[in-house]
Amino acid sequence: MRTPYLAGNWKMNLDRRAALDLVSALREHVGDRTDVDVAVAPPFVYLDEIARALAGSRVAVGAQNMCDEPSGAFTGEVSGAMLVDVGASFVILGHSERRHVYGETDDLVATKVGAALSAGLDVILCVGETIQEREAGETEAVVRRHLTQGLRDVAREDMRRVTIAYEPVWAIGTGHNATPEQAGEVHQYLRGLLEGLHGAAVAEATRIQYGGSVKPANVAELMAVDDVDGALVGGASLSPDSFLPIVDLGR
Ligand code: 13P
């Protein structure tokens, strides 16, 4: 049985006050519930303070990106060890905005995944096709490449520290979520790939989140799909009014 995993990717949003208010509401709402795993990924500069505000709670704190190198002359970058140092327990890697806006390649994403696990961070690895790729019938080929390349250096015993997020690019920030059928098809395909890579036990245990225009009005029907094990939420994770209902409905 996979515990639903609902994570908020704040992207480059909120200020310090709004961030603290949001996590204070979230902390209280989640309490000591164990039927759902909840996490937030604030911008780097707020990680330290947000991790302190959530210390001892059941809400995990993670980063939205990290450097593939452990230290050195990499101006503007942040290492996995630094993230651990300020209280992060996971990192989102391979997000479509990193791939498409900042040109991250499958190779770089794979290197980052390895570096994150070595630093002691869990990983949410994002995969997903653009609308052009979907219309060209390339969805499976694209997510297969993202998944197999992204997991290239991950040992089987480390797979329990990896979550996959299926985020179709055309559904991100557009208000047009994938239908439960569309999400179900790709999630089932991804689970089959995981089985091929690491065997049935790993495939059964690995959580696959859906991301892309998740909101209170659609989260329950998406979570009802067999292979959908949670959500990676952007816009609707920025306010307690939308994220707290998602936590409740996403179980
Ligand atoms: P939205 O929920 O705003 O569509 O963003 C999804 C996303 O990219 C989460 O990582």
PDB file of N, CA, C and O in Angstrom, residues 191-218:
ATOM      1  N   ARG A 191       4.856   2.674 -14.370  1.00  0.00           N
ATOM      2  CA  ARG A 191       5.045   1.594 -13.393  1.00  0.00           C
ATOM      3  C   ARG A 191       5.589   0.340 -14.089  1.00  0.00           C
ATOM      4  O   ARG A 191       6.433  -0.379 -13.543  1.00  0.00           O
ATOM      5  N   GLY A 192       5.146   0.117 -15.294  1.00  0.00           N
ATOM      6  CA  GLY A 192       5.685  -1.010 -16.058  1.00  0.00           C
ATOM      7  C   GLY A 192       7.170  -0.826 -16.343  1.00  0.00           C
ATOM      8  O   GLY A 192       7.956  -1.782 -16.272  1.00  0.00           O
ATOM      9  N   LEU A 193       7.545   0.398 -16.662  1.00  0.00           N
ATOM     10  CA  LEU A 193       8.971   0.668 -16.896  1.00  0.00           C
ATOM     11  C   LEU A 193       9.779   0.431 -15.621  1.00  0.00           C
ATOM     12  O   LEU A 193      10.883  -0.123 -15.659  1.00  0.00           O
ATOM     13  N   LEU A 194       9.226   0.869 -14.492  1.00  0.00           N
ATOM     14  CA  LEU A 194       9.925   0.663 -13.212  1.00  0.00           C
ATOM     15  C   LEU A 194      10.108  -0.828 -12.949  1.00  0.00           C
ATOM     16  O   LEU A 194      11.161  -1.257 -12.462  1.00  0.00           O
ATOM     17  N   GLU A 195       9.101  -1.601 -13.299  1.00  0.00           N
ATOM     18  CA  GLU A 195       9.213  -3.052 -13.102  1.00  0.00           C
ATOM     19  C   GLU A 195      10.335  -3.621 -13.973  1.00  0.00           C
ATOM     20  O   GLU A 195      11.137  -4.436 -13.521  1.00  0.00           O
ATOM     21  N   GLY A 196      10.388  -3.151 -15.219  1.00  0.00           N
ATOM     22  CA  GLY A 196      11.445  -3.619 -16.113  1.00  0.00           C
ATOM     23  C   GLY A 196      12.835  -3.244 -15.611  1.00  0.00           C
ATOM     24  O   GLY A 196      13.791  -4.001 -15.758  1.00  0.00           O
ATOM     25  N   LEU A 197      12.922  -2.064 -14.999  1.00  0.00           N
ATOM     26  CA  LEU A 197      14.231  -1.591 -14.527  1.00  0.00           C
ATOM     27  C   LEU A 197      14.644  -2.254 -13.220  1.00  0.00           C
ATOM     28  O   LEU A 197      15.800  -2.615 -13.028  1.00  0.00           O
ATOM     29  N   HIS A 198      13.671  -2.358 -12.292  1.00  0.00           N
ATOM     30  CA  HIS A 198      14.049  -2.727 -10.929  1.00  0.00           C
ATOM     31  C   HIS A 198      13.208  -3.831 -10.311  1.00  0.00           C
ATOM     32  O   HIS A 198      13.335  -4.104  -9.114  1.00  0.00           O
ATOM     33  N   GLY A 199      12.309  -4.425 -11.086  1.00  0.00           N
ATOM     34  CA  GLY A 199      11.537  -5.554 -10.563  1.00  0.00           C
ATOM     35  C   GLY A 199      10.195  -5.137  -9.977  1.00  0.00           C
ATOM     36  O   GLY A 199       9.927  -3.961  -9.744  1.00  0.00           O
ATOM     37  N   ALA A 200       9.357  -6.148  -9.748  1.00  0.00           N
ATOM     38  CA  ALA A 200       7.971  -5.902  -9.357  1.00  0.00           C
ATOM     39  C   ALA A 200       7.855  -5.248  -7.986  1.00  0.00           C
ATOM     40  O   ALA A 200       6.991  -4.383  -7.769  1.00  0.00           O
ATOM     41  N   ALA A 201       8.704  -5.618  -7.050  1.00  0.00           N
ATOM     42  CA  ALA A 201       8.573  -5.076  -5.689  1.00  0.00           C
ATOM     43  C   ALA A 201       8.838  -3.583  -5.685  1.00  0.00           C
ATOM     44  O   ALA A 201       8.100  -2.801  -5.066  1.00  0.00           O
ATOM     45  N   VAL A 202       9.879  -3.151  -6.399  1.00  0.00           N
ATOM     46  CA  VAL A 202      10.189  -1.722  -6.481  1.00  0.00           C
ATOM     47  C   VAL A 202       9.065  -0.983  -7.215  1.00  0.00           C
ATOM     48  O   VAL A 202       8.614   0.080  -6.791  1.00  0.00           O
ATOM     49  N   ALA A 203       8.581  -1.573  -8.302  1.00  0.00           N
ATOM     50  CA  ALA A 203       7.511  -0.928  -9.064  1.00  0.00           C
ATOM     51  C   ALA A 203       6.258  -0.747  -8.213  1.00  0.00           C
ATOM     52  O   ALA A 203       5.593   0.289  -8.265  1.00  0.00           O
ATOM     53  N   GLU A 204       5.950  -1.735  -7.391  1.00  0.00           N
ATOM     54  CA  GLU A 204       4.777  -1.669  -6.510  1.00  0.00           C
ATOM     55  C   GLU A 204       4.940  -0.607  -5.432  1.00  0.00           C
ATOM     56  O   GLU A 204       3.979   0.022  -5.004  1.00  0.00           O
ATOM     57  N   ALA A 205       6.179  -0.438  -4.970  1.00  0.00           N
ATOM     58  CA  ALA A 205       6.412   0.444  -3.823  1.00  0.00           C
ATOM     59  C   ALA A 205       6.642   1.902  -4.217  1.00  0.00           C
ATOM     60  O   ALA A 205       6.455   2.804  -3.401  1.00  0.00           O
ATOM     61  N   THR A 206       7.038   2.141  -5.462  1.00  0.00           N
ATOM     62  CA  THR A 206       7.410   3.508  -5.853  1.00  0.00           C
ATOM     63  C   THR A 206       6.164   4.358  -6.086  1.00  0.00           C
ATOM     64  O   THR A 206       5.245   3.958  -6.803  1.00  0.00           O
ATOM     65  N   ARG A 207       6.174   5.542  -5.492  1.00  0.00           N
ATOM     66  CA  ARG A 207       5.014   6.419  -5.677  1.00  0.00           C
ATOM     67  C   ARG A 207       5.182   7.258  -6.941  1.00  0.00           C
ATOM     68  O   ARG A 207       6.267   7.762  -7.222  1.00  0.00           O
ATOM     69  N   ILE A 208       4.083   7.388  -7.677  1.00  0.00           N
ATOM     70  CA  ILE A 208       4.066   8.203  -8.888  1.00  0.00           C
ATOM     71  C   ILE A 208       3.020   9.297  -8.697  1.00  0.00           C
ATOM     72  O   ILE A 208       1.813   9.025  -8.652  1.00  0.00           O
ATOM     73  N   GLN A 209       3.504  10.522  -8.539  1.00  0.00           N
ATOM     74  CA  GLN A 209       2.601  11.665  -8.383  1.00  0.00           C
ATOM     75  C   GLN A 209       2.165  12.162  -9.759  1.00  0.00           C
ATOM     76  O   GLN A 209       2.894  12.037 -10.733  1.00  0.00           O
ATOM     77  N   TYR A 210       0.999  12.794  -9.771  1.00  0.00           N
ATOM     78  CA  TYR A 210       0.573  13.522 -10.961  1.00  0.00           C
ATOM     79  C   TYR A 210       0.725  15.017 -10.672  1.00  0.00           C
ATOM     80  O   TYR A 210       0.419  15.484  -9.575  1.00  0.00           O
ATOM     81  N   GLY A 211       1.171  15.780 -11.671  1.00  0.00           N
ATOM     82  CA  GLY A 211       1.254  17.237 -11.519  1.00  0.00           C
ATOM     83  C   GLY A 211       0.800  17.930 -12.780  1.00  0.00           C
ATOM     84  O   GLY A 211       1.079  17.474 -13.901  1.00  0.00           O
ATOM     85  N   GLY A 212       0.118  19.064 -12.598  1.00  0.00           N
ATOM     86  CA  GLY A 212      -0.377  19.845 -13.738  1.00  0.00           C
ATOM     87  C   GLY A 212      -1.807  20.275 -13.493  1.00  0.00           C
ATOM     88  O   GLY A 212      -2.734  19.500 -13.682  1.00  0.00           O
ATOM     89  N   SER A 213      -1.952  21.530 -13.005  1.00  0.00           N
ATOM     90  CA  SER A 213      -3.281  22.112 -12.757  1.00  0.00           C
ATOM     91  C   SER A 213      -4.121  21.305 -11.764  1.00  0.00           C
ATOM     92  O   SER A 213      -5.340  21.215 -11.903  1.00  0.00           O
ATOM     93  N   VAL A 214      -3.452  20.722 -10.759  1.00  0.00           N
ATOM     94  CA  VAL A 214      -4.194  20.055  -9.686  1.00  0.00           C
ATOM     95  C   VAL A 214      -4.835  21.118  -8.801  1.00  0.00           C
ATOM     96  O   VAL A 214      -4.197  22.112  -8.451  1.00  0.00           O
ATOM     97  N   LYS A 215      -6.105  20.926  -8.479  1.00  0.00           N
ATOM     98  CA  LYS A 215      -6.815  21.853  -7.610  1.00  0.00           C
ATOM     99  C   LYS A 215      -7.836  21.075  -6.783  1.00  0.00           C
ATOM    100  O   LYS A 215      -8.062  19.882  -7.058  1.00  0.00           O
ATOM    101  N   PRO A 216      -8.449  21.713  -5.795  1.00  0.00           N
ATOM    102  CA  PRO A 216      -9.412  20.973  -4.967  1.00  0.00           C
ATOM    103  C   PRO A 216     -10.501  20.308  -5.810  1.00  0.00           C
ATOM    104  O   PRO A 216     -10.953  19.208  -5.495  1.00  0.00           O
ATOM    105  N   ALA A 217     -10.910  20.952  -6.904  1.00  0.00           N
ATOM    106  CA  ALA A 217     -12.026  20.426  -7.704  1.00  0.00           C
ATOM    107  C   ALA A 217     -11.664  19.175  -8.502  1.00  0.00           C
ATOM    108  O   ALA A 217     -12.558  18.438  -8.915  1.00  0.00           O
ATOM    109  N   ASN A 218     -10.380  18.912  -8.755  1.00  0.00           N
ATOM    110  CA  ASN A 218     -10.058  17.726  -9.571  1.00  0.00           C
ATOM    111  C   ASN A 218      -9.177  16.697  -8.861  1.00  0.00           C
ATOM    112  O   ASN A 218      -8.928  15.618  -9.403  1.00  0.00           O
TER     113      ASN A 218
END
